[in-house]
Amino acid sequence: MNALTEKFKNVLYAILPVTIIVTILHFTVTPFSPVVLFRFYLGTVLISGGLTLFLTGVDLGVEPIGQQMGREMARSNRLWVIVIASLVLGFFISVAEPALHVLAAQVDLVTDGAISKTSLIVIVSGGIAALLVLGVLRIVYNLPLYRILTVLYALIFILVIFTSDIFTAIAFDASGATTGAFAVPFIFALSLGISAMKRDSKASEKDSFGMVSIVSAGVILMVLLTSLIRQSEVADGVLDLNAGADGSLLAPFARQLPVTAFESLIALLPLIILFYTFQIIRFKLPRNRLRVISIGLAYSLIGLILFLLGVQAGFMQLGIELGQKLAGGYSRWLLVSLSFVLGLVTILTEPAVYVLTKQIEEVTSGSIHRRLVLGALALGVGLAVALSALRVVIPGLQLWHYLVPGYLLAVGLSYIVPKLFVGIAFDSGGVASGPMTGTFILAFIQGSADAVEGANVLIDGFGMIAMVAMMPIITLQILGFIYKIKTVKRGIDT
């Protein structure tokens, strides 16, 4: 109960500011219909309860499974076992990621099924699986993270030259969405389980970071490669202005519940089967520990159902309408300003951010304070969402105008900052692109793109998650460089 209460407080702090902003806007500049507004409030309740259960389930069940799997892989000391286990685990973990389901559903909706939800989930999960193998081998064979990232992003930007703007935006967004509340804890636990088996404690500490950044690059590569192989043609996206505007309050929830329950069960079932199979033939965990993990898996399933139900039936529609009304009926600079505020508030209330800032403060022995990190992240993410809105209102401003110089800077910094900060920074994208970013703010930007003449919902509506995932990489590496300078000066002074 204590764990549930603490998680509920954290989730409530993350969701409440957005709910307050929506309420203020409703009574001032953008009034909504009562049905849409109350669906949003009901969605807020479902998301709060769902995320509380889901995150508690991740702590109790998913993370212990990840660490146990990591230890078994390291103990086997057989390359083929490590490769196969990484492929299987990477695929199944990605399939169960809530943020990926939300993004895939939006892509399916906006493309009118041309890029189906199932196909995008399978493609992205394949990329996670392939690059998880590389991430595990990096730990086993002590491969430098910054060199791997240099090669990966060089390949990515070569492929971007030959890829349409639509698939470029979706690829980078999928990368940010995949490293969410389910995948990141499991991948961290897996990397910790493997790196903990190493004798060198310093190498173990550094190797425990960086896995997320490698698999994120794998998602981008897989989507870009798939788009080139399939040569898919997608028409301009369109959002239905009147979707769900009429009808009863509970009708969308009733329609969505059986679909969401089935999809959530299918998403988690492979991991559940895999764990209990290994429990029988290999793990042999004590009964008490097995019971706790089982409760955690049950929490994760119920929480995933409630979260996705709240998002699909309550949250997304109001986000789209808010973007449409601001972009279509008010100053577009108000749209950009509000985007900055939403990004700022979202990152400040993201529970995982506080874990990350505490971690950095401990690693640097207090040389870089939590408030400094939090402020830098907040400004970075606020700027990322504002720049995404700016891309909607300014014709000709494209996603690659941001991403190419941004990632060149990020990779360049990785050669001069302390290597521990490289792993933390590149992993931080999953922390920044949390549940509010992938749901409400994504819908908000898409609604804006739908309302602005000359903007494209597919090209301009996607790409925001990519921006949010990129900014912390730059911000935290800059802080790492500051830490390096302060450390050198301290050495000179002494």
Tab-separated table of C-alpha atoms in Angstrom:
chain	number	residue	atom	x	y	z
A	1	MET	CA	0.000	0.000	0.000
A	2	ASN	CA	2.865	2.380	0.762
A	3	ALA	CA	4.320	1.775	-2.697
A	4	LEU	CA	0.933	2.368	-4.330
A	5	THR	CA	0.374	5.565	-2.341
A	6	GLU	CA	3.804	6.953	-3.253
A	7	LYS	CA	3.348	6.097	-6.933
A	8	PHE	CA	-0.117	7.678	-6.946
A	9	LYS	CA	1.294	10.929	-5.535
A	10	ASN	CA	3.994	11.019	-8.219
A	11	VAL	CA	1.511	10.310	-11.015
A	12	LEU	CA	-0.937	12.884	-9.672
A	13	TYR	CA	1.809	15.531	-9.600
A	14	ALA	CA	2.543	14.722	-13.248
A	15	ILE	CA	-1.055	14.901	-14.474
A	16	LEU	CA	-2.582	17.608	-12.257
A	17	PRO	CA	-0.767	20.635	-13.804
A	18	VAL	CA	-1.954	19.742	-17.321
A	19	THR	CA	-5.491	19.239	-15.991
A	20	ILE	CA	-5.395	22.665	-14.302
A	21	ILE	CA	-4.111	24.337	-17.492
A	22	VAL	CA	-6.897	22.729	-19.547
A	23	THR	CA	-9.512	23.869	-17.022
A	24	ILE	CA	-8.213	27.458	-17.071
A	25	LEU	CA	-8.186	27.498	-20.876
A	26	HIS	CA	-11.734	26.117	-20.945
A	27	PHE	CA	-13.015	29.044	-18.893
A	28	THR	CA	-10.954	31.658	-20.761
A	29	VAL	CA	-9.893	31.283	-24.417
A	30	THR	CA	-10.858	27.791	-25.624
A	31	PRO	CA	-14.195	26.528	-24.239
A	32	PHE	CA	-14.917	22.844	-24.865
A	33	SER	CA	-18.207	20.996	-25.086
A	34	PRO	CA	-19.283	19.467	-21.733
A	35	VAL	CA	-19.037	15.926	-23.140
A	36	VAL	CA	-15.457	16.367	-24.365
A	37	LEU	CA	-14.376	18.071	-21.124
A	38	PHE	CA	-15.874	15.422	-18.845
A	39	ARG	CA	-14.385	12.643	-20.970
A	40	PHE	CA	-11.035	14.336	-20.434
A	41	TYR	CA	-11.593	14.382	-16.648
A	42	LEU	CA	-12.659	10.731	-16.680
A	43	GLY	CA	-9.617	9.927	-18.787
A	44	THR	CA	-7.473	11.733	-16.214
A	45	VAL	CA	-8.865	9.514	-13.442
A	46	LEU	CA	-8.250	6.345	-15.466
A	47	ILE	CA	-4.722	7.416	-16.425
A	48	SER	CA	-3.893	8.302	-12.814
A	49	GLY	CA	-5.095	4.946	-11.508
A	50	GLY	CA	-3.672	3.025	-14.453
A	51	LEU	CA	-0.190	4.552	-14.260
A	52	THR	CA	-0.114	4.047	-10.487
A	53	LEU	CA	-0.821	0.328	-10.845
A	54	PHE	CA	1.413	-0.018	-13.894
A	55	LEU	CA	4.479	1.663	-12.358
A	56	THR	CA	4.028	-0.264	-9.116
A	57	GLY	CA	3.831	-3.450	-11.162
A	58	VAL	CA	7.033	-2.503	-12.987
A	59	ASP	CA	8.834	-2.095	-9.640
A	60	LEU	CA	7.498	-5.334	-8.185
A	61	GLY	CA	7.564	-7.562	-11.251
A	62	VAL	CA	9.241	-6.236	-14.381
A	63	GLU	CA	12.512	-4.923	-12.899
A	64	PRO	CA	13.232	-8.114	-10.889
A	65	ILE	CA	12.576	-10.184	-14.011
A	66	GLY	CA	14.973	-7.986	-15.996
A	67	GLN	CA	17.736	-8.289	-13.414
A	68	GLN	CA	17.229	-12.033	-13.130
A	69	MET	CA	17.355	-12.437	-16.903
A	70	GLY	CA	20.497	-10.290	-17.080
A	71	ARG	CA	22.288	-12.377	-14.464
A	72	GLU	CA	21.368	-15.627	-16.179
A	73	MET	CA	22.592	-14.312	-19.525
A	74	ALA	CA	25.910	-13.231	-17.993
A	75	ARG	CA	26.353	-16.521	-16.113
A	76	SER	CA	25.800	-18.594	-19.260
A	77	ASN	CA	28.990	-17.120	-20.782
A	78	ARG	CA	27.797	-18.330	-24.188
A	79	LEU	CA	27.505	-15.868	-27.026
A	80	TRP	CA	24.615	-17.633	-28.756
A	81	VAL	CA	22.583	-17.668	-25.529
A	82	ILE	CA	23.170	-13.940	-25.024
A	83	VAL	CA	22.196	-13.120	-28.619
A	84	ILE	CA	18.995	-15.188	-28.673
A	85	ALA	CA	17.889	-14.056	-25.201
A	86	SER	CA	18.487	-10.402	-26.111
A	87	LEU	CA	16.460	-10.747	-29.317
A	88	VAL	CA	13.514	-12.383	-27.576
A	89	LEU	CA	13.486	-10.080	-24.562
A	90	GLY	CA	13.957	-6.930	-26.640
A	91	PHE	CA	11.028	-7.773	-28.895
A	92	PHE	CA	8.611	-8.730	-26.118
A	93	ILE	CA	9.456	-5.728	-23.921
A	94	SER	CA	8.924	-3.294	-26.769
A	95	VAL	CA	5.589	-4.890	-27.697
A	96	ALA	CA	4.353	-4.214	-24.162
A	97	GLU	CA	5.439	-0.528	-24.036
A	98	PRO	CA	2.360	1.701	-23.432
A	99	ALA	CA	3.830	4.809	-25.092
A	100	LEU	CA	4.481	2.832	-28.291
A	101	HIS	CA	0.849	1.702	-28.399
A	102	VAL	CA	-0.304	5.316	-28.053
A	103	LEU	CA	1.996	6.542	-30.832
A	104	ALA	CA	1.171	3.615	-33.126
A	105	ALA	CA	-2.550	4.247	-32.656
A	106	GLN	CA	-2.068	7.905	-33.600
A	107	VAL	CA	-0.049	6.986	-36.688
A	108	ASP	CA	-2.743	4.496	-37.713
A	109	LEU	CA	-5.456	7.137	-37.191
A	110	VAL	CA	-3.703	9.970	-39.014
A	111	THR	CA	-2.585	7.814	-41.965
A	112	ASP	CA	-6.065	6.230	-42.176
A	113	GLY	CA	-4.541	2.764	-41.783
A	114	ALA	CA	-1.795	3.161	-44.412
A	115	ILE	CA	0.695	2.580	-41.573
A	116	SER	CA	-1.173	0.188	-39.314
A	117	LYS	CA	-0.747	0.077	-35.561
A	118	THR	CA	0.295	-3.581	-35.590
A	119	SER	CA	2.890	-3.181	-38.324
A	120	LEU	CA	4.532	-0.191	-36.622
A	121	ILE	CA	4.696	-2.011	-33.279
A	122	VAL	CA	6.291	-5.062	-34.930
A	123	ILE	CA	8.818	-2.940	-36.884
A	124	VAL	CA	9.819	-0.917	-33.833
A	125	SER	CA	10.053	-4.019	-31.631
A	126	GLY	CA	12.323	-5.628	-34.217
A	127	GLY	CA	14.641	-2.640	-34.019
A	128	ILE	CA	14.694	-2.804	-30.216
A	129	ALA	CA	15.499	-6.537	-30.329
A	130	ALA	CA	18.334	-6.178	-32.844
A	131	LEU	CA	20.073	-3.316	-31.062
A	132	LEU	CA	19.552	-4.797	-27.596
A	133	VAL	CA	21.924	-7.527	-28.752
A	134	LEU	CA	24.508	-4.850	-29.601
A	135	GLY	CA	23.931	-3.153	-26.242
A	136	VAL	CA	24.504	-6.392	-24.340
A	137	LEU	CA	27.622	-7.234	-26.363
A	138	ARG	CA	28.963	-3.750	-25.642
A	139	ILE	CA	28.840	-4.504	-21.926
A	140	VAL	CA	30.296	-7.987	-22.300
A	141	TYR	CA	33.193	-6.889	-24.540
A	142	ASN	CA	33.767	-3.372	-23.091
A	143	LEU	CA	33.006	-1.551	-26.361
A	144	PRO	CA	33.117	2.287	-26.081
A	145	LEU	CA	29.601	3.746	-26.110
A	146	TYR	CA	30.512	7.008	-27.848
A	147	ARG	CA	32.042	5.169	-30.816
A	148	ILE	CA	28.988	2.930	-31.217
A	149	LEU	CA	26.681	5.949	-31.113
A	150	THR	CA	28.828	7.756	-33.686
A	151	VAL	CA	28.471	4.863	-36.144
A	152	LEU	CA	24.750	4.412	-35.480
A	153	TYR	CA	23.848	8.074	-35.954
A	154	ALA	CA	26.068	8.334	-39.028
A	155	LEU	CA	24.029	5.475	-40.554
A	156	ILE	CA	20.789	7.119	-39.449
A	157	PHE	CA	21.527	10.432	-41.119
A	158	ILE	CA	22.687	8.739	-44.297
A	159	LEU	CA	19.313	6.943	-44.429
A	160	VAL	CA	17.457	10.184	-43.647
A	161	ILE	CA	18.740	11.628	-46.941
A	162	PHE	CA	16.801	8.960	-48.845
A	163	THR	CA	13.718	8.849	-46.594
A	164	SER	CA	10.557	10.945	-46.845
A	165	ASP	CA	9.880	13.612	-44.208
A	166	ILE	CA	6.865	11.632	-43.006
A	167	PHE	CA	8.832	8.511	-42.123
A	168	THR	CA	11.712	10.526	-40.679
A	169	ALA	CA	9.342	12.161	-38.181
A	170	ILE	CA	7.660	8.856	-37.309
A	171	ALA	CA	11.025	7.078	-36.927
A	172	PHE	CA	12.440	9.595	-34.447
A	173	ASP	CA	9.132	9.824	-32.560
A	174	ALA	CA	8.965	6.024	-32.299
A	175	SER	CA	12.451	6.071	-30.800
A	176	GLY	CA	11.376	8.475	-28.063
A	177	ALA	CA	8.067	6.707	-27.426
A	178	THR	CA	9.578	3.232	-27.161
A	179	THR	CA	11.872	4.203	-24.295
A	180	GLY	CA	8.961	4.650	-21.906
A	181	ALA	CA	7.651	3.531	-18.535
A	182	PHE	CA	7.858	-0.215	-19.290
A	183	ALA	CA	10.895	-0.646	-21.550
A	184	VAL	CA	13.334	1.686	-19.752
A	185	PRO	CA	13.134	0.062	-16.266
A	186	PHE	CA	13.458	-3.404	-17.820
A	187	ILE	CA	16.413	-2.415	-20.016
A	188	PHE	CA	18.100	-0.695	-17.063
A	189	ALA	CA	17.539	-3.776	-14.929
A	190	LEU	CA	18.875	-6.036	-17.678
A	191	SER	CA	22.017	-3.949	-18.155
A	192	LEU	CA	22.550	-3.731	-14.383
A	193	GLY	CA	22.159	-7.502	-14.096
A	194	ILE	CA	24.808	-8.082	-16.773
A	195	SER	CA	27.243	-5.323	-15.761
A	196	ALA	CA	27.056	-6.323	-12.082
A	197	MET	CA	28.697	-9.638	-12.994
A	198	LYS	CA	31.861	-7.779	-14.077
A	199	ARG	CA	34.781	-7.580	-11.670
A	200	ASP	CA	35.704	-3.973	-12.477
A	201	SER	CA	33.286	-1.858	-10.398
A	202	LYS	CA	34.041	1.374	-12.288
A	203	ALA	CA	33.448	-0.298	-15.637
A	204	SER	CA	30.276	-1.822	-14.215
A	205	GLU	CA	28.993	1.630	-13.174
A	206	LYS	CA	29.628	3.144	-16.619
A	207	ASP	CA	28.244	0.130	-18.482
A	208	SER	CA	24.957	0.252	-16.578
A	209	PHE	CA	24.107	3.352	-18.639
A	210	GLY	CA	23.884	3.590	-22.425
A	211	MET	CA	21.735	0.595	-23.280
A	212	VAL	CA	18.620	2.723	-23.808
A	213	SER	CA	20.461	5.048	-26.180
A	214	ILE	CA	21.597	2.132	-28.337
A	215	VAL	CA	18.157	0.534	-28.637
A	216	SER	CA	16.620	3.959	-29.350
A	217	ALA	CA	18.919	4.302	-32.352
A	218	GLY	CA	17.859	0.810	-33.434
A	219	VAL	CA	14.226	1.906	-33.604
A	220	ILE	CA	15.103	4.810	-35.884
A	221	LEU	CA	17.211	2.588	-38.151
A	222	MET	CA	14.523	-0.079	-38.453
A	223	VAL	CA	11.724	2.359	-39.354
A	224	LEU	CA	13.926	4.169	-41.889
A	225	LEU	CA	15.083	0.891	-43.475
A	226	THR	CA	11.515	-0.397	-43.640
A	227	SER	CA	10.307	2.776	-45.345
A	228	LEU	CA	13.046	2.451	-47.989
A	229	ILE	CA	12.404	-1.262	-48.595
A	230	ARG	CA	8.608	-0.934	-48.769
A	231	GLN	CA	8.704	2.400	-50.617
A	232	SER	CA	5.448	3.240	-48.838
A	233	GLU	CA	3.389	6.133	-50.106
A	234	VAL	CA	1.270	7.903	-47.516
A	235	ALA	CA	-1.200	10.636	-48.313
A	236	ASP	CA	-1.483	13.786	-46.254
A	237	GLY	CA	-2.890	13.048	-42.828
A	238	VAL	CA	-6.242	14.401	-41.704
A	239	LEU	CA	-7.778	14.535	-38.244
A	240	ASP	CA	-11.536	14.298	-37.849
A	241	LEU	CA	-12.637	17.584	-36.271
A	242	ASN	CA	-15.882	16.080	-34.970
A	243	ALA	CA	-14.560	12.727	-33.794
A	244	GLY	CA	-16.319	11.852	-30.563
A	245	ALA	CA	-17.874	15.287	-30.197
A	246	ASP	CA	-21.391	13.876	-29.947
A	247	GLY	CA	-22.905	10.920	-28.159
A	248	SER	CA	-22.987	9.821	-24.564
A	249	LEU	CA	-20.214	10.449	-22.093
A	250	LEU	CA	-19.268	6.794	-21.659
A	251	ALA	CA	-19.772	5.529	-25.227
A	252	PRO	CA	-16.087	5.801	-26.317
A	253	PHE	CA	-14.932	4.081	-23.108
A	254	ALA	CA	-17.375	1.216	-23.589
A	255	ARG	CA	-16.281	0.740	-27.217
A	256	GLN	CA	-12.585	0.925	-26.386
A	257	LEU	CA	-12.503	-1.290	-23.267
A	258	PRO	CA	-12.647	-4.763	-24.884
A	259	VAL	CA	-10.151	-3.769	-27.593
A	260	THR	CA	-7.747	-2.269	-25.059
A	261	ALA	CA	-8.049	-5.239	-22.689
A	262	PHE	CA	-7.311	-7.727	-25.479
A	263	GLU	CA	-4.352	-5.734	-26.840
A	264	SER	CA	-2.882	-5.274	-23.347
A	265	LEU	CA	-3.149	-8.990	-22.585
A	266	ILE	CA	-1.514	-9.916	-25.905
A	267	ALA	CA	1.246	-7.368	-25.261
A	268	LEU	CA	2.171	-8.721	-21.802
A	269	LEU	CA	1.430	-12.415	-22.343
A	270	PRO	CA	4.761	-13.332	-24.017
A	271	LEU	CA	6.783	-11.863	-21.131
A	272	ILE	CA	4.566	-13.629	-18.584
A	273	ILE	CA	4.943	-16.981	-20.365
A	274	LEU	CA	8.700	-16.477	-20.747
A	275	PHE	CA	9.166	-15.695	-17.055
A	276	TYR	CA	7.190	-18.664	-15.744
A	277	THR	CA	8.922	-20.990	-18.204
A	278	PHE	CA	12.331	-19.855	-16.926
A	279	GLN	CA	11.063	-20.089	-13.353
A	280	ILE	CA	10.304	-23.776	-13.882
A	281	ILE	CA	13.481	-24.732	-15.735
A	282	ARG	CA	16.079	-22.262	-14.438
A	283	PHE	CA	15.269	-19.540	-11.889
A	284	LYS	CA	13.687	-21.596	-9.089
A	285	LEU	CA	12.835	-18.437	-7.142
A	286	PRO	CA	11.475	-18.767	-3.588
A	287	ARG	CA	7.701	-18.843	-3.248
A	288	ASN	CA	7.460	-15.439	-1.525
A	289	ARG	CA	9.500	-13.711	-4.232
A	290	LEU	CA	7.530	-15.467	-6.968
A	291	ARG	CA	4.283	-14.259	-5.376
A	292	VAL	CA	5.497	-10.628	-5.323
A	293	ILE	CA	6.565	-10.783	-8.974
A	294	SER	CA	3.223	-12.342	-9.928
A	295	ILE	CA	1.347	-9.536	-8.148
A	296	GLY	CA	3.544	-7.040	-9.986
A	297	LEU	CA	2.703	-8.564	-13.365
A	298	ALA	CA	-1.016	-8.464	-12.510
A	299	TYR	CA	-0.717	-4.782	-11.531
A	300	SER	CA	1.089	-4.070	-14.800
A	301	LEU	CA	-1.677	-5.687	-16.864
A	302	ILE	CA	-4.565	-3.925	-15.108
A	303	GLY	CA	-2.683	-0.627	-15.102
A	304	LEU	CA	-1.894	-0.883	-18.813
A	305	ILE	CA	-5.572	-1.449	-19.630
A	306	LEU	CA	-6.719	1.551	-17.574
A	307	PHE	CA	-3.962	3.815	-18.910
A	308	LEU	CA	-4.604	3.065	-22.577
A	309	LEU	CA	-8.363	3.324	-22.066
A	310	GLY	CA	-8.022	6.765	-20.500
A	311	VAL	CA	-5.701	7.950	-23.251
A	312	GLN	CA	-7.683	6.679	-26.227
A	313	ALA	CA	-11.186	7.512	-25.003
A	314	GLY	CA	-10.587	10.668	-22.964
A	315	PHE	CA	-7.269	12.423	-23.296
A	316	MET	CA	-6.386	12.514	-26.974
A	317	GLN	CA	-9.522	14.170	-28.310
A	318	LEU	CA	-9.286	17.194	-26.041
A	319	GLY	CA	-5.592	17.606	-26.839
A	320	ILE	CA	-6.386	17.637	-30.564
A	321	GLU	CA	-9.236	20.125	-30.094
A	322	LEU	CA	-7.077	22.434	-27.984
A	323	GLY	CA	-4.418	22.557	-30.688
A	324	GLN	CA	-7.016	23.131	-33.406
A	325	LYS	CA	-8.705	25.991	-31.545
A	326	LEU	CA	-5.513	27.803	-30.593
A	327	ALA	CA	-3.936	27.471	-34.037
A	328	GLY	CA	-7.121	28.253	-35.917
A	329	GLY	CA	-8.693	31.044	-33.930
A	330	TYR	CA	-6.002	32.821	-31.946
A	331	SER	CA	-2.513	34.253	-32.355
A	332	ARG	CA	-0.086	31.560	-33.402
A	333	TRP	CA	2.461	33.027	-31.011
A	334	LEU	CA	0.041	32.163	-28.204
A	335	LEU	CA	0.238	28.583	-29.507
A	336	VAL	CA	4.050	28.638	-29.344
A	337	SER	CA	4.038	30.239	-25.879
A	338	LEU	CA	1.572	27.719	-24.481
A	339	SER	CA	3.634	24.915	-26.032
A	340	PHE	CA	6.654	26.125	-24.080
A	341	VAL	CA	4.618	26.213	-20.848
A	342	LEU	CA	3.252	22.698	-21.442
A	343	GLY	CA	6.755	21.347	-22.042
A	344	LEU	CA	8.092	23.136	-18.978
A	345	VAL	CA	5.299	21.888	-16.710
A	346	THR	CA	5.418	18.364	-18.083
A	347	ILE	CA	9.096	17.790	-17.378
A	348	LEU	CA	8.961	19.453	-13.966
A	349	THR	CA	6.231	17.058	-12.849
A	350	GLU	CA	7.639	13.898	-14.475
A	351	PRO	CA	8.378	11.439	-11.605
A	352	ALA	CA	11.318	9.767	-13.353
A	353	VAL	CA	13.077	13.133	-13.725
A	354	TYR	CA	13.520	13.382	-9.965
A	355	VAL	CA	15.145	9.939	-9.917
A	356	LEU	CA	17.511	11.026	-12.688
A	357	THR	CA	18.448	14.350	-11.035
A	358	LYS	CA	19.138	12.619	-7.720
A	359	GLN	CA	21.297	10.082	-9.530
A	360	ILE	CA	23.377	12.812	-11.197
A	361	GLU	CA	23.830	14.675	-7.915
A	362	GLU	CA	25.089	11.480	-6.255
A	363	VAL	CA	27.415	10.573	-9.137
A	364	THR	CA	28.990	14.055	-9.099
A	365	SER	CA	29.202	14.105	-5.267
A	366	GLY	CA	27.008	17.214	-5.167
A	367	SER	CA	29.072	19.250	-7.664
A	368	ILE	CA	26.005	19.494	-9.915
A	369	HIS	CA	22.902	20.149	-7.865
A	370	ARG	CA	19.499	18.650	-8.611
A	371	ARG	CA	17.887	22.053	-9.081
A	372	LEU	CA	20.414	22.994	-11.741
A	373	VAL	CA	19.763	19.763	-13.638
A	374	LEU	CA	16.003	20.103	-13.250
A	375	GLY	CA	16.045	23.706	-14.456
A	376	ALA	CA	18.196	22.844	-17.471
A	377	LEU	CA	15.948	19.914	-18.398
A	378	ALA	CA	12.791	22.000	-17.994
A	379	LEU	CA	14.078	24.775	-20.238
A	380	GLY	CA	15.299	22.228	-22.784
A	381	VAL	CA	12.014	20.329	-23.003
A	382	GLY	CA	9.948	23.540	-22.994
A	383	LEU	CA	12.076	24.779	-25.879
A	384	ALA	CA	11.672	21.447	-27.681
A	385	VAL	CA	7.855	21.599	-27.588
A	386	ALA	CA	7.872	25.311	-28.542
A	387	LEU	CA	10.164	24.607	-31.508
A	388	SER	CA	7.796	21.823	-32.582
A	389	ALA	CA	4.900	24.302	-32.537
A	390	LEU	CA	7.063	26.796	-34.439
A	391	ARG	CA	7.618	24.163	-37.123
A	392	VAL	CA	3.827	23.961	-37.507
A	393	VAL	CA	3.291	27.713	-37.985
A	394	ILE	CA	6.341	28.510	-40.150
A	395	PRO	CA	6.188	26.964	-43.649
A	396	GLY	CA	9.424	25.365	-44.807
A	397	LEU	CA	10.819	24.735	-41.319
A	398	GLN	CA	11.483	21.004	-41.243
A	399	LEU	CA	12.342	18.458	-38.583
A	400	TRP	CA	15.812	17.742	-39.941
A	401	HIS	CA	16.679	21.430	-39.537
A	402	TYR	CA	16.570	20.674	-35.807
A	403	LEU	CA	17.709	17.067	-35.591
A	404	VAL	CA	20.815	17.145	-37.791
A	405	PRO	CA	22.650	19.963	-35.943
A	406	GLY	CA	21.217	18.752	-32.623
A	407	TYR	CA	22.542	15.201	-32.909
A	408	LEU	CA	25.827	16.367	-34.448
A	409	LEU	CA	26.291	18.486	-31.326
A	410	ALA	CA	25.219	15.598	-29.083
A	411	VAL	CA	27.637	13.105	-30.678
A	412	GLY	CA	30.426	15.709	-30.724
A	413	LEU	CA	29.990	16.381	-27.010
A	414	SER	CA	30.226	12.632	-26.285
A	415	TYR	CA	33.953	12.789	-27.170
A	416	ILE	CA	34.812	15.456	-24.584
A	417	VAL	CA	32.518	14.903	-21.593
A	418	PRO	CA	33.049	12.248	-18.885
A	419	LYS	CA	31.939	8.901	-20.280
A	420	LEU	CA	29.502	8.293	-17.421
A	421	PHE	CA	27.615	11.421	-18.490
A	422	VAL	CA	27.454	10.181	-22.084
A	423	GLY	CA	25.456	7.124	-21.036
A	424	ILE	CA	23.218	9.069	-18.652
A	425	ALA	CA	22.554	11.816	-21.226
A	426	PHE	CA	21.667	9.510	-24.105
A	427	ASP	CA	19.473	7.411	-21.800
A	428	SER	CA	17.639	10.514	-20.539
A	429	GLY	CA	15.414	10.813	-23.617
A	430	GLY	CA	13.258	8.031	-22.228
A	431	VAL	CA	12.867	9.987	-18.999
A	432	ALA	CA	11.863	13.211	-20.752
A	433	SER	CA	9.347	11.664	-23.150
A	434	GLY	CA	6.964	10.555	-20.410
A	435	PRO	CA	3.223	9.772	-20.397
A	436	MET	CA	2.070	13.394	-20.806
A	437	THR	CA	4.415	14.040	-23.736
A	438	GLY	CA	3.383	10.964	-25.679
A	439	THR	CA	-0.337	11.501	-25.139
A	440	PHE	CA	-1.679	14.984	-24.517
A	441	ILE	CA	1.134	17.109	-25.987
A	442	LEU	CA	1.429	14.876	-29.079
A	443	ALA	CA	-2.307	15.275	-29.715
A	444	PHE	CA	-2.007	19.027	-29.072
A	445	ILE	CA	0.719	19.478	-31.721
A	446	GLN	CA	-1.185	17.309	-34.213
A	447	GLY	CA	-4.342	19.330	-33.701
A	448	SER	CA	-2.331	22.504	-34.324
A	449	ALA	CA	-0.926	21.089	-37.567
A	450	ASP	CA	-4.422	20.144	-38.703
A	451	ALA	CA	-5.687	23.711	-38.203
A	452	VAL	CA	-2.797	25.633	-39.801
A	453	GLU	CA	-3.116	26.163	-43.540
A	454	GLY	CA	-0.101	24.735	-45.358
A	455	ALA	CA	0.897	22.445	-42.470
A	456	ASN	CA	0.808	18.644	-42.774
A	457	VAL	CA	-0.483	16.555	-39.869
A	458	LEU	CA	1.914	13.734	-40.702
A	459	ILE	CA	5.052	15.779	-41.330
A	460	ASP	CA	4.496	18.627	-38.870
A	461	GLY	CA	2.275	16.804	-36.367
A	462	PHE	CA	4.901	14.163	-35.665
A	463	GLY	CA	8.484	14.870	-34.625
A	464	MET	CA	7.683	16.516	-31.296
A	465	ILE	CA	8.610	13.432	-29.238
A	466	ALA	CA	11.891	13.295	-31.162
A	467	MET	CA	12.646	16.877	-30.137
A	468	VAL	CA	11.792	16.211	-26.492
A	469	ALA	CA	14.011	13.112	-26.493
A	470	MET	CA	16.948	14.986	-28.080
A	471	MET	CA	17.145	18.080	-25.876
A	472	PRO	CA	18.111	16.313	-22.595
A	473	ILE	CA	20.978	14.570	-24.418
A	474	ILE	CA	22.498	17.955	-25.207
A	475	THR	CA	21.571	19.554	-21.879
A	476	LEU	CA	23.001	16.816	-19.654
A	477	GLN	CA	26.213	16.520	-21.654
A	478	ILE	CA	26.739	20.271	-21.302
A	479	LEU	CA	26.313	19.815	-17.538
A	480	GLY	CA	28.795	16.932	-17.723
A	481	PHE	CA	31.273	19.230	-19.450
A	482	ILE	CA	30.753	21.828	-16.691
A	483	TYR	CA	31.357	19.097	-14.104
A	484	LYS	CA	34.581	18.140	-15.900
A	485	ILE	CA	35.824	21.758	-15.830
A	486	LYS	CA	34.926	22.141	-12.136
A	487	THR	CA	36.720	18.875	-11.318
A	488	VAL	CA	39.861	19.980	-13.143
A	489	LYS	CA	39.830	23.380	-11.362
A	490	ARG	CA	39.340	21.702	-8.024
A	491	GLY	CA	42.355	19.494	-8.742
A	492	ILE	CA	44.459	22.552	-9.628
A	493	ASP	CA	43.373	24.402	-6.469
A	494	THR	CA	44.321	21.493	-4.252
